[in-house]
PDB file of C-alpha atoms and ligand atoms in Angstrom:
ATOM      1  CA  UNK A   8     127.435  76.842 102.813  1.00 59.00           C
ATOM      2  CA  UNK A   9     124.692  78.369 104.578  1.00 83.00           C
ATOM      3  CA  UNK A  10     121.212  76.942 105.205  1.00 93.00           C
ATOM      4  CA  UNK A  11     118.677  78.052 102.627  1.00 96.00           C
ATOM      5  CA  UNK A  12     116.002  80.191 103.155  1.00 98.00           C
ATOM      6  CA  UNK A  13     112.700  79.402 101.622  1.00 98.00           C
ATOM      7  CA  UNK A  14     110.037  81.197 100.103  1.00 98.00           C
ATOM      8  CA  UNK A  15     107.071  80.195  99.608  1.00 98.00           C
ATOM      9  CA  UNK A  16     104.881  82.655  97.079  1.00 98.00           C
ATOM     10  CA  UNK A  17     108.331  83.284  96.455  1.00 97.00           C
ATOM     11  CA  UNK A  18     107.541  84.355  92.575  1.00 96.00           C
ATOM     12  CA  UNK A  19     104.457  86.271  93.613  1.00 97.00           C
ATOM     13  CA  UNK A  20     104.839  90.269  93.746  1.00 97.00           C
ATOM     14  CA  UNK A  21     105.953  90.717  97.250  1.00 98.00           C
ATOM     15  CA  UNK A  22     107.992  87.272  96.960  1.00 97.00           C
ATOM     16  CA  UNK A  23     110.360  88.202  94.324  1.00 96.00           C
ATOM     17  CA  UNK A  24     111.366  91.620  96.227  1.00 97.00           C
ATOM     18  CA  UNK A  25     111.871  88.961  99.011  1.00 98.00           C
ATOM     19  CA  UNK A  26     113.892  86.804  97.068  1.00 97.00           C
ATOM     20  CA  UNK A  27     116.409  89.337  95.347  1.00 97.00           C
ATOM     21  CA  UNK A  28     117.238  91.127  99.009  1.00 98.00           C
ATOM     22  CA  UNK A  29     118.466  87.732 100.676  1.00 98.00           C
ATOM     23  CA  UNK A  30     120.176  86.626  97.731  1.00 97.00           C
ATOM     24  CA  UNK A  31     121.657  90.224  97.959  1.00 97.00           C
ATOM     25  CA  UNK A  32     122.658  89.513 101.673  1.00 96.00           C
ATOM     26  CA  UNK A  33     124.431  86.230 100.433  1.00 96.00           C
ATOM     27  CA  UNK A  34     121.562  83.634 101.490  1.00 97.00           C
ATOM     28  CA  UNK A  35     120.781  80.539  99.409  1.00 97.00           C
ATOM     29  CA  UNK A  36     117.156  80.905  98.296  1.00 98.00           C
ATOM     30  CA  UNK A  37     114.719  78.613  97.873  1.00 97.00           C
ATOM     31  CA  UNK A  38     111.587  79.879  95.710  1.00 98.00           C
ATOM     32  CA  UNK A  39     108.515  77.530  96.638  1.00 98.00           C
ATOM     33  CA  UNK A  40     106.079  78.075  93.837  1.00 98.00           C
ATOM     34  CA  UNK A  41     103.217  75.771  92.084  1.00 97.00           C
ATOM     35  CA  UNK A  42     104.979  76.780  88.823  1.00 96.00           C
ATOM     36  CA  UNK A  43     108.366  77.713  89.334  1.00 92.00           C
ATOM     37  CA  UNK A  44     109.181  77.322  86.026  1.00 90.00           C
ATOM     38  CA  UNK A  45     106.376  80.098  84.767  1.00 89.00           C
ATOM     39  CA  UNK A  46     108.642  82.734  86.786  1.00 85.00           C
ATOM     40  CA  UNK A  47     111.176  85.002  85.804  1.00 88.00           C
ATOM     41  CA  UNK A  48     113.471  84.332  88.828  1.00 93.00           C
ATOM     42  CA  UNK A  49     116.880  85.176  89.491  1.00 92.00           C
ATOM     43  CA  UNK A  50     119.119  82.347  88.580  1.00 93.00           C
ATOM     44  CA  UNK A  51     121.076  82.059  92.145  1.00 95.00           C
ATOM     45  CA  UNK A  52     117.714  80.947  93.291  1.00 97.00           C
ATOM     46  CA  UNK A  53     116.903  77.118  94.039  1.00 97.00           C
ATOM     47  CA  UNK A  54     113.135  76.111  92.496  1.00 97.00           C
ATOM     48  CA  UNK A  55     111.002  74.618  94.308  1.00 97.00           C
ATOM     49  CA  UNK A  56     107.388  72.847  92.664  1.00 97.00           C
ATOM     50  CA  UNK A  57     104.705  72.550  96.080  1.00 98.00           C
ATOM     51  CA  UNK A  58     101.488  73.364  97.042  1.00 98.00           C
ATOM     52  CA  UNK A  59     101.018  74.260 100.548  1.00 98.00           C
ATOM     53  CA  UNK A  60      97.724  72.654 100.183  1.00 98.00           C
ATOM     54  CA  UNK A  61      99.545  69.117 100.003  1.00 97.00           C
ATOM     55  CA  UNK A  62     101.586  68.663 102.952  1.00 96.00           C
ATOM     56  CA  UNK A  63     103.682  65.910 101.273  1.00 97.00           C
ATOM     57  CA  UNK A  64     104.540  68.500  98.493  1.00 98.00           C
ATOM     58  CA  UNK A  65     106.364  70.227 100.636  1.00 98.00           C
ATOM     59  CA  UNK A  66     109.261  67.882 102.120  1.00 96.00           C
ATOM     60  CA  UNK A  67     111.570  68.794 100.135  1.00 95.00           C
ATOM     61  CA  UNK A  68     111.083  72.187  99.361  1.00 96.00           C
ATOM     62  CA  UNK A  69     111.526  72.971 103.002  1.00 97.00           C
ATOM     63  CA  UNK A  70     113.876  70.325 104.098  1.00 93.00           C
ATOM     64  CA  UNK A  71     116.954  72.060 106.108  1.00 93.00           C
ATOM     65  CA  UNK A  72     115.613  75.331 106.067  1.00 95.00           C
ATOM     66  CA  UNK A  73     116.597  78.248 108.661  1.00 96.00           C
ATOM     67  CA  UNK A  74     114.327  80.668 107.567  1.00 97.00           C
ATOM     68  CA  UNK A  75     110.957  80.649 105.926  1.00 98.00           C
ATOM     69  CA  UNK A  76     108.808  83.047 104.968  1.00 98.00           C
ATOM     70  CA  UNK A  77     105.246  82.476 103.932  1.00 98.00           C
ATOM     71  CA  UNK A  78     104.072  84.817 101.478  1.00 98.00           C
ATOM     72  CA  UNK A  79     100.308  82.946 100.209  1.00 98.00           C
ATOM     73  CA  UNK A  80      97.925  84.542  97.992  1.00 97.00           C
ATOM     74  CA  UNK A  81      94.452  83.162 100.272  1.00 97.00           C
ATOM     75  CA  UNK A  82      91.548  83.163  97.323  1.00 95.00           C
ATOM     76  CA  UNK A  83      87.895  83.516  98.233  1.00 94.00           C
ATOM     77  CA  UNK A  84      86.067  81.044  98.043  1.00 97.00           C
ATOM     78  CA  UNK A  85      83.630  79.526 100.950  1.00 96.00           C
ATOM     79  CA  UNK A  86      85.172  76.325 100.767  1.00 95.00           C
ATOM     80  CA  UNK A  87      87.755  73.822  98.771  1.00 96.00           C
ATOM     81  CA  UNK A  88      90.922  74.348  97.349  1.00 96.00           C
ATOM     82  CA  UNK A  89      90.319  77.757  96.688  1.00 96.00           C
ATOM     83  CA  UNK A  90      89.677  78.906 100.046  1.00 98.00           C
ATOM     84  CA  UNK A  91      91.622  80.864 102.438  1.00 98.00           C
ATOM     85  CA  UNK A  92      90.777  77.673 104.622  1.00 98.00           C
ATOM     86  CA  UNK A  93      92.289  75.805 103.154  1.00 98.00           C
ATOM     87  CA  UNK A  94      95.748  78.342 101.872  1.00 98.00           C
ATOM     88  CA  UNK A  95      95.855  80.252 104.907  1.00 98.00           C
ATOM     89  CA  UNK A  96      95.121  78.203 107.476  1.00 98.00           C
ATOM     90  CA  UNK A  97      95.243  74.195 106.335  1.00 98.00           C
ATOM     91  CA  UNK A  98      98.457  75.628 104.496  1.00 98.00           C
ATOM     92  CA  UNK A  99     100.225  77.490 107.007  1.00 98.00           C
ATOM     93  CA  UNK A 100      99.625  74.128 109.583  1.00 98.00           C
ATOM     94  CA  UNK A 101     101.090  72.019 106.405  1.00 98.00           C
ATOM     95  CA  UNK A 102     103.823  74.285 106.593  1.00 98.00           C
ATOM     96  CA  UNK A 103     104.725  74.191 110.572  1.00 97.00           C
ATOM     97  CA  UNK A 104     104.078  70.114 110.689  1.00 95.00           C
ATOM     98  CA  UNK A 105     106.495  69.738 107.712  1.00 96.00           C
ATOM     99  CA  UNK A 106     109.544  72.445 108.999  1.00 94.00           C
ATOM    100  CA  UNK A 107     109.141  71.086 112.539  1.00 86.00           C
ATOM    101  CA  UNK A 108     109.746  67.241 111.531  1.00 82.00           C
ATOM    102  CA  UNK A 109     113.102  66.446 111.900  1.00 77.00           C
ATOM    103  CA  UNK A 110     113.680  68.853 114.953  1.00 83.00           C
ATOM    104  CA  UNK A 111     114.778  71.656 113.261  1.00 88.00           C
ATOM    105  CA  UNK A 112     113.604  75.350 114.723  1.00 94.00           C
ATOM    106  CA  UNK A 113     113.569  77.891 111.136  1.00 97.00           C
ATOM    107  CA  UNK A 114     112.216  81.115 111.763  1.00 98.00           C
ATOM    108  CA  UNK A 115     109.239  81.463 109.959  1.00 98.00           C
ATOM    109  CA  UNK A 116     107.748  84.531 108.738  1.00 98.00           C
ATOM    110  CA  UNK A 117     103.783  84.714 108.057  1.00 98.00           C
ATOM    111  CA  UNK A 118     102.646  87.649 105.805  1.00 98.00           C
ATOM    112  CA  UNK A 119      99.055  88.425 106.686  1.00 98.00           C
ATOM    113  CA  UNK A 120      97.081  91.479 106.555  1.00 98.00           C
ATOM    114  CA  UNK A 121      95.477  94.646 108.384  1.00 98.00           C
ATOM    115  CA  UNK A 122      92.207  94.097 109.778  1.00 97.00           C
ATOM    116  CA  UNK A 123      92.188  90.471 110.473  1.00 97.00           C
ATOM    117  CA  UNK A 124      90.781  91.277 113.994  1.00 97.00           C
ATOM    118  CA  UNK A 125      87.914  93.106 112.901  1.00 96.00           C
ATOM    119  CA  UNK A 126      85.595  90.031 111.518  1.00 93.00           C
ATOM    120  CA  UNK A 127      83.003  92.517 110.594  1.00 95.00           C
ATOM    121  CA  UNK A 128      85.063  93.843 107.579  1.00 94.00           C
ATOM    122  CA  UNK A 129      83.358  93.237 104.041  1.00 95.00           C
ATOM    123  CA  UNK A 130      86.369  91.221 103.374  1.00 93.00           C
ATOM    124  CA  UNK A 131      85.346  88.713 105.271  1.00 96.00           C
ATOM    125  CA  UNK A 132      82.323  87.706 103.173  1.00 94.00           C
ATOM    126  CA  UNK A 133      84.881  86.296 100.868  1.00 94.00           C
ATOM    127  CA  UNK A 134      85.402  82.914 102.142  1.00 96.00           C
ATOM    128  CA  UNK A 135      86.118  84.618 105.910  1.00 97.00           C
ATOM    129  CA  UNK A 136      89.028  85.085 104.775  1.00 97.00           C
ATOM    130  CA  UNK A 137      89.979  87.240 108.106  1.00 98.00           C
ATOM    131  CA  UNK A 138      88.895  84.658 110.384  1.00 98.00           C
ATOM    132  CA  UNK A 139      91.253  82.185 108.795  1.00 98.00           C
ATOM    133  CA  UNK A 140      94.324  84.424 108.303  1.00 98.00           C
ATOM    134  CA  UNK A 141      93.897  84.636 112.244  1.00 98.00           C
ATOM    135  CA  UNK A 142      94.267  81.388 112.769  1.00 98.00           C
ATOM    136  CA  UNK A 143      96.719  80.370 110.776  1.00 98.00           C
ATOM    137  CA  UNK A 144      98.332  83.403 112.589  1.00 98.00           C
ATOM    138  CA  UNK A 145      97.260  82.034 115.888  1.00 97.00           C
ATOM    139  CA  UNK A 146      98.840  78.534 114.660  1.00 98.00           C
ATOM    140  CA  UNK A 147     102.365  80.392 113.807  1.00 98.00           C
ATOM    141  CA  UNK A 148     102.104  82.235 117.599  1.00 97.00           C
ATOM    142  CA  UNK A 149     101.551  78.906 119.067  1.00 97.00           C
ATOM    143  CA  UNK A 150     103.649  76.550 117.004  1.00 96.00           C
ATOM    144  CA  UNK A 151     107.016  77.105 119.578  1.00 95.00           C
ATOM    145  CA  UNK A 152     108.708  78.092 116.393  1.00 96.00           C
ATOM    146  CA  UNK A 153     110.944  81.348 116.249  1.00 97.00           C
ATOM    147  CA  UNK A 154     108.277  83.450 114.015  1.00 98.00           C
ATOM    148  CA  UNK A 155     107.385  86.723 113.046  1.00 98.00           C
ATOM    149  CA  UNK A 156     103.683  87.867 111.688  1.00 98.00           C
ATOM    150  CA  UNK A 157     103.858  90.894 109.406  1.00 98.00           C
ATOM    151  CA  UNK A 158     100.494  92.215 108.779  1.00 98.00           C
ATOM    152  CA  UNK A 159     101.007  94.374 105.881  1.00 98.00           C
ATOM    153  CA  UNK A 160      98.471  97.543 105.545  1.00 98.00           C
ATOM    154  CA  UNK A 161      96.670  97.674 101.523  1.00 98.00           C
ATOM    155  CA  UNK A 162      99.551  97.257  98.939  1.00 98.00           C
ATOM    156  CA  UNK A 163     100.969  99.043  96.369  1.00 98.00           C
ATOM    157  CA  UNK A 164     103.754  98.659  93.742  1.00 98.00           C
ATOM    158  CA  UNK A 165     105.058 101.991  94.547  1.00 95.00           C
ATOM    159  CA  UNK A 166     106.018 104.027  97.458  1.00 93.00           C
ATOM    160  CA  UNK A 167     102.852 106.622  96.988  1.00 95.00           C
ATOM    161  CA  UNK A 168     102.233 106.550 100.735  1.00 96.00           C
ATOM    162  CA  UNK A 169     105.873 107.375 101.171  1.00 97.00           C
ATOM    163  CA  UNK A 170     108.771 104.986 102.083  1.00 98.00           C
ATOM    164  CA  UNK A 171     109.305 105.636 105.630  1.00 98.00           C
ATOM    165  CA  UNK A 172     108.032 102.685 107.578  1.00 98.00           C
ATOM    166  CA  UNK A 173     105.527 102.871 110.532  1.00 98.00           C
ATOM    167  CA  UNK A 174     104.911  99.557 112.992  1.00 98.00           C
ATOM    168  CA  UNK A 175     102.095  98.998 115.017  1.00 98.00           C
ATOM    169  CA  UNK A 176     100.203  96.599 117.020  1.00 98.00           C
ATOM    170  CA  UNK A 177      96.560  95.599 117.972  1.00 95.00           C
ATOM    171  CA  UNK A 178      94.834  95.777 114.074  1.00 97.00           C
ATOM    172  CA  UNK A 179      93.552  98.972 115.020  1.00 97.00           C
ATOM    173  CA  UNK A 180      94.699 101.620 111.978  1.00 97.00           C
ATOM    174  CA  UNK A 181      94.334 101.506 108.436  1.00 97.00           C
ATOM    175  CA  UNK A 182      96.713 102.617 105.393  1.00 98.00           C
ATOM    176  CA  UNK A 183      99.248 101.749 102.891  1.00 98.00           C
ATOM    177  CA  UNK A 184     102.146  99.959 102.445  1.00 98.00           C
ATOM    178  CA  UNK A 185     104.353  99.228  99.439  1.00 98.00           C
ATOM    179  CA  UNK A 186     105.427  95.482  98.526  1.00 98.00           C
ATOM    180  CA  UNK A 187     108.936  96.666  98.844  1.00 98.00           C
ATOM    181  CA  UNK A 188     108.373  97.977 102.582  1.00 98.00           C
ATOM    182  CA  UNK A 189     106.647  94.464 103.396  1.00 98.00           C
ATOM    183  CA  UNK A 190     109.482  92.942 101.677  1.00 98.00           C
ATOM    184  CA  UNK A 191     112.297  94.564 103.474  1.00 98.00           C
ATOM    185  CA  UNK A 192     110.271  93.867 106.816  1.00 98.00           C
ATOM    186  CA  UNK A 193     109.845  89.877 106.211  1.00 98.00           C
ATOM    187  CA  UNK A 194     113.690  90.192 105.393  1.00 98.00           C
ATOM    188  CA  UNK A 195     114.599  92.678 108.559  1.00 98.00           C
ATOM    189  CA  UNK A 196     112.428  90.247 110.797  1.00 98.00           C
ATOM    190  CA  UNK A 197     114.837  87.373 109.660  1.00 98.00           C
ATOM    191  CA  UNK A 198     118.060  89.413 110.722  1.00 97.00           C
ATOM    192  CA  UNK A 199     117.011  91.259 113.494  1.00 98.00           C
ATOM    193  CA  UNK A 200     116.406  89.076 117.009  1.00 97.00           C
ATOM    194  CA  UNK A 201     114.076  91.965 118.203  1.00 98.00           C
ATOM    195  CA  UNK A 202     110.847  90.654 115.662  1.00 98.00           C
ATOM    196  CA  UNK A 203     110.796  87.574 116.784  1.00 98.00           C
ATOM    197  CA  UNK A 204     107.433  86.382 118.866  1.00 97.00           C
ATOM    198  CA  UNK A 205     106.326  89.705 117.668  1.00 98.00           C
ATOM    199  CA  UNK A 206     103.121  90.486 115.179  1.00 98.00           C
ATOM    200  CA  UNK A 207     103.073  93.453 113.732  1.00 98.00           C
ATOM    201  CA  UNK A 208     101.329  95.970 111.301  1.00 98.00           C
ATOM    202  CA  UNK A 209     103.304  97.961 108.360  1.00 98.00           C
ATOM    203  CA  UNK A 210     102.030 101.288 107.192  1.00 98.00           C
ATOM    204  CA  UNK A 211     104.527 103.550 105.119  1.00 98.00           C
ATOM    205  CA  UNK A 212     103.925 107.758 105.427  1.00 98.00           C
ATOM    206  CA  UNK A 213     105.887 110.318 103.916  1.00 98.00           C
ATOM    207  CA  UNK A 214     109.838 110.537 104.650  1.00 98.00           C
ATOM    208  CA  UNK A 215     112.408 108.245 103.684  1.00 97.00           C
ATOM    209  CA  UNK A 216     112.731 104.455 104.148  1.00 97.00           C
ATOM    210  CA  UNK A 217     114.680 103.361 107.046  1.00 97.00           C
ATOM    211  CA  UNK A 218     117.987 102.123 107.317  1.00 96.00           C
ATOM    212  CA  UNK A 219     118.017 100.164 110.656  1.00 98.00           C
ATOM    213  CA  UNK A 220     114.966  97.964 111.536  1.00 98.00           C
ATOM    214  CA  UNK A 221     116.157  97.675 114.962  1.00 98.00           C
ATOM    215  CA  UNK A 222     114.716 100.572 116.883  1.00 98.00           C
ATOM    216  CA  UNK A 223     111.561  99.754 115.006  1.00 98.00           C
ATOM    217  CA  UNK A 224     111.545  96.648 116.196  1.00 98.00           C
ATOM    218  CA  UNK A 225     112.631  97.370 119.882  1.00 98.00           C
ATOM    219  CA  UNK A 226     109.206  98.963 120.451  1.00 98.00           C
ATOM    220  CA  UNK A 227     107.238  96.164 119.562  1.00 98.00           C
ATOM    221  CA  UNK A 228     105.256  94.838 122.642  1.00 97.00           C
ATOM    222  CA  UNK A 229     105.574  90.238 122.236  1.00 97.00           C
ATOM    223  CA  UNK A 230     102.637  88.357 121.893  1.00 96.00           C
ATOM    224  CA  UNK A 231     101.315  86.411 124.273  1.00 87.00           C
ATOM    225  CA  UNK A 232     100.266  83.267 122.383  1.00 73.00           C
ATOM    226  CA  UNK A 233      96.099  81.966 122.202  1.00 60.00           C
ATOM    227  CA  UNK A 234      95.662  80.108 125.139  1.00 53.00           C
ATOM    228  CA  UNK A 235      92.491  78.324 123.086  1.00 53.00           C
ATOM    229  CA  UNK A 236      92.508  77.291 119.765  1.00 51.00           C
ATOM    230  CA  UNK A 237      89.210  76.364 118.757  1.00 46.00           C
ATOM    231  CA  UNK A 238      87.062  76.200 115.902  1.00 45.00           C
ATOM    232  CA  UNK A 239      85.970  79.208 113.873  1.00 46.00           C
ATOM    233  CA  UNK A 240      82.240  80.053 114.027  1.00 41.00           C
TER     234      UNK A 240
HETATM  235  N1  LIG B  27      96.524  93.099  98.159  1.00 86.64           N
HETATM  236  C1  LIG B  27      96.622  93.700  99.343  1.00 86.64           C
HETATM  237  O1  LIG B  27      96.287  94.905  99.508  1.00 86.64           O
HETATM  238  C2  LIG B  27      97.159  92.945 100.519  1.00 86.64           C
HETATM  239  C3  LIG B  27      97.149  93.557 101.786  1.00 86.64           C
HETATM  240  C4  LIG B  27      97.732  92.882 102.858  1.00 86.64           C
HETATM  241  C5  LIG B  27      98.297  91.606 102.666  1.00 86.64           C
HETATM  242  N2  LIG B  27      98.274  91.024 101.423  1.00 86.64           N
HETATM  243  C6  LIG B  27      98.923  89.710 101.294  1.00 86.64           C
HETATM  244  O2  LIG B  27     100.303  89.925 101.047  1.00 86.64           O
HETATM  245  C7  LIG B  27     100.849  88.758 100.413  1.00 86.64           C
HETATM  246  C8  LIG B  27     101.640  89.175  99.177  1.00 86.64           C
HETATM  247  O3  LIG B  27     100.749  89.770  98.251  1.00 86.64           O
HETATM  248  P1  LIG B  27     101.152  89.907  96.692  1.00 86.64           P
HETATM  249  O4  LIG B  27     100.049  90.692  96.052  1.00 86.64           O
HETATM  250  O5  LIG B  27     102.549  90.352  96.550  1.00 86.64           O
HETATM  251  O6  LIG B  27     101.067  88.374  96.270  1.00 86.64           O
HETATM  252  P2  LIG B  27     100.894  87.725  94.824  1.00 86.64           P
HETATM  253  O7  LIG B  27     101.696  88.486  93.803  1.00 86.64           O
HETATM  254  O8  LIG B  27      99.442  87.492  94.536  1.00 86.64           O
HETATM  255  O9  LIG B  27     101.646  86.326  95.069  1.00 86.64           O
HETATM  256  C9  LIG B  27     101.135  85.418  95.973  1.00 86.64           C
HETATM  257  C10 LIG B  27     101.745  84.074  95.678  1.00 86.64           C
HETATM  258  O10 LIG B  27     100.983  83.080  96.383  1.00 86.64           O
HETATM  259  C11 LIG B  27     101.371  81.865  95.798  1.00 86.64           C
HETATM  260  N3  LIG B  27     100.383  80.827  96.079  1.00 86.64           N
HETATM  261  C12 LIG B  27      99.037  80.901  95.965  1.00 86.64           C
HETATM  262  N4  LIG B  27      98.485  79.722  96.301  1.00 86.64           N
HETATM  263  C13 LIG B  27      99.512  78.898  96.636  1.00 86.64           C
HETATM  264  C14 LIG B  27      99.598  77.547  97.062  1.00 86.64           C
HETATM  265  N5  LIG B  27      98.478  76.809  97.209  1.00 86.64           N
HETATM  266  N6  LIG B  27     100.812  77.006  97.330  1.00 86.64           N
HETATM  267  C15 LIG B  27     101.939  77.744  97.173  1.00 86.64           C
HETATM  268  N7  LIG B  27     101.922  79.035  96.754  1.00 86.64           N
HETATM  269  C16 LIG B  27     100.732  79.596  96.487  1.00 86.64           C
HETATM  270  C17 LIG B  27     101.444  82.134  94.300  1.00 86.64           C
HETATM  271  O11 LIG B  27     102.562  81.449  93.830  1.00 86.64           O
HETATM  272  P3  LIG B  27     102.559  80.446  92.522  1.00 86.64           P
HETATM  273  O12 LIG B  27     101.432  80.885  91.626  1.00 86.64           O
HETATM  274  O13 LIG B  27     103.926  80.663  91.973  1.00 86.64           O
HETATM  275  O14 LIG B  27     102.362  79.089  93.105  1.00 86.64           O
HETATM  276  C18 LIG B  27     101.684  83.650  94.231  1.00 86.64           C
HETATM  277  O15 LIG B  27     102.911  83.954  93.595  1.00 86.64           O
HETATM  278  C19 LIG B  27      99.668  87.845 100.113  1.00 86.64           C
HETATM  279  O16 LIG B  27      99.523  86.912 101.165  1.00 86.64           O
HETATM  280  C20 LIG B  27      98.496  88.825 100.150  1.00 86.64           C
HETATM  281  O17 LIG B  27      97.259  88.197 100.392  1.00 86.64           O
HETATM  282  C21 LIG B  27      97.720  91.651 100.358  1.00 86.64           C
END
């Protein structure tokens, strides 16, 4: 039987369009959740109760995992267990210090966001929230892990912007992207050996959805990982 792969926010919106394409591709699926019970799930998947917030929630949950995919809702607050400090950032550390013990090397996926470059954003009055979705990006990049960041565009639970897929890189554009697009990427960046050490943004414009990742992914420059990771100020 194959390794699981786990999701964590895997009963959120995006997570459950996660969940249902790697069970469809035959993968054993773990759903991380606070409430796992509260979700309509399919019932292939494995439930998982953690917090990324509480490292020691968290063995178990993630314990033989190839693959996992990070999929957090951040809050806004300034500070406390609300804040993207402390889901984003304290979280996504929790999350690499707990997959790494034991030697194993999953690949993880980080969902982030457009814009987290570009501090001077109104979103960042919200407990700046960009600052600490980049380093908890920057902690991925640097964490010697196989990873992919996906940093989807605004989101939408329809394919209004259209369902062909656009990639860039450098947080320079703005846009929309449906949960199912940013769902089929996290997936796609699992498969595909082409996403990995890459960070990317997802944008969807008119024309149809794609049906091999792999020339999308071929023209993705790889990061070069923070030589300095210091404190935000
Ligand atoms: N809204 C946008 O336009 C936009 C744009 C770019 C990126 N994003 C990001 O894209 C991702 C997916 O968004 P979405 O709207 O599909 O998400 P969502 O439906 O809000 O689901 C997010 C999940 O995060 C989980 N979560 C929150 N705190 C957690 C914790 N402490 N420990 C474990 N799990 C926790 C929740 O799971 P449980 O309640 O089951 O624990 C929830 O199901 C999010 O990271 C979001 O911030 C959003």
């Amino acid at each position: 039987m194959h390794s699981p792969i786990a999701v964590i926010g895997g009963a959120g919106r995006t997570g459950v369009i996660i969940t249902r394409r790697l069970l469809e591709q035959g993968h054993r699926v773990r759903v991380v959740s606070r409430d796992p019970e509260r979700a309509v799930l399919p019932p292939a998947v494995e439930k998982h109760r953690a917090d990324v917030r509480y490292a020691d929630s968290l063995g178990d949950a993630l314990r033989g995992c190839s693959g996992v995919v990070f999929t957090v809702e951040p809050g806004t607050a300034d500070s406390g267990p609300h804040s993207p400090e402390t889901t984003v950032y304290d979280g996504v550390r929790n999350v690499l210090a707990v997959v790494a013990d034991g030697g194993r090397r999953p690949h993880v996926v980080l969902v982030s966001q457009i814009f987290v470059t570009r501090r001077e954003h109104p979103m960042n009055a919200y407990g700046r929230l960009l600052d600490w979705r980049l380093r908890g990006e920057d902690e991925v990049r640097a964490s010697g892990l196989p990873y992919t960041v996906v940093r989807p565009s605004w989101l939408t639970d329809s394919d209004v912007a259209g369902a062909r897929v656009r990639l860039e890189q450098h947080d320079r554009g703005n846009g929309w992207v449906s949960r199912k697009s940013v769902a089929e990427a996290c997936v796609q960046s699992l498969r595909l050996p082409a996403a990995r050490g890459r960070t990317y943004e997802l944008y969807n414009e008119p024309g149809k959805e794609p049906t091999d990742w792999g020339p999308l992914f071929d023209r993705l420059l790889p990061d070069r990982v923070p030589a300095y990771l210091g404190p935000v100020h």
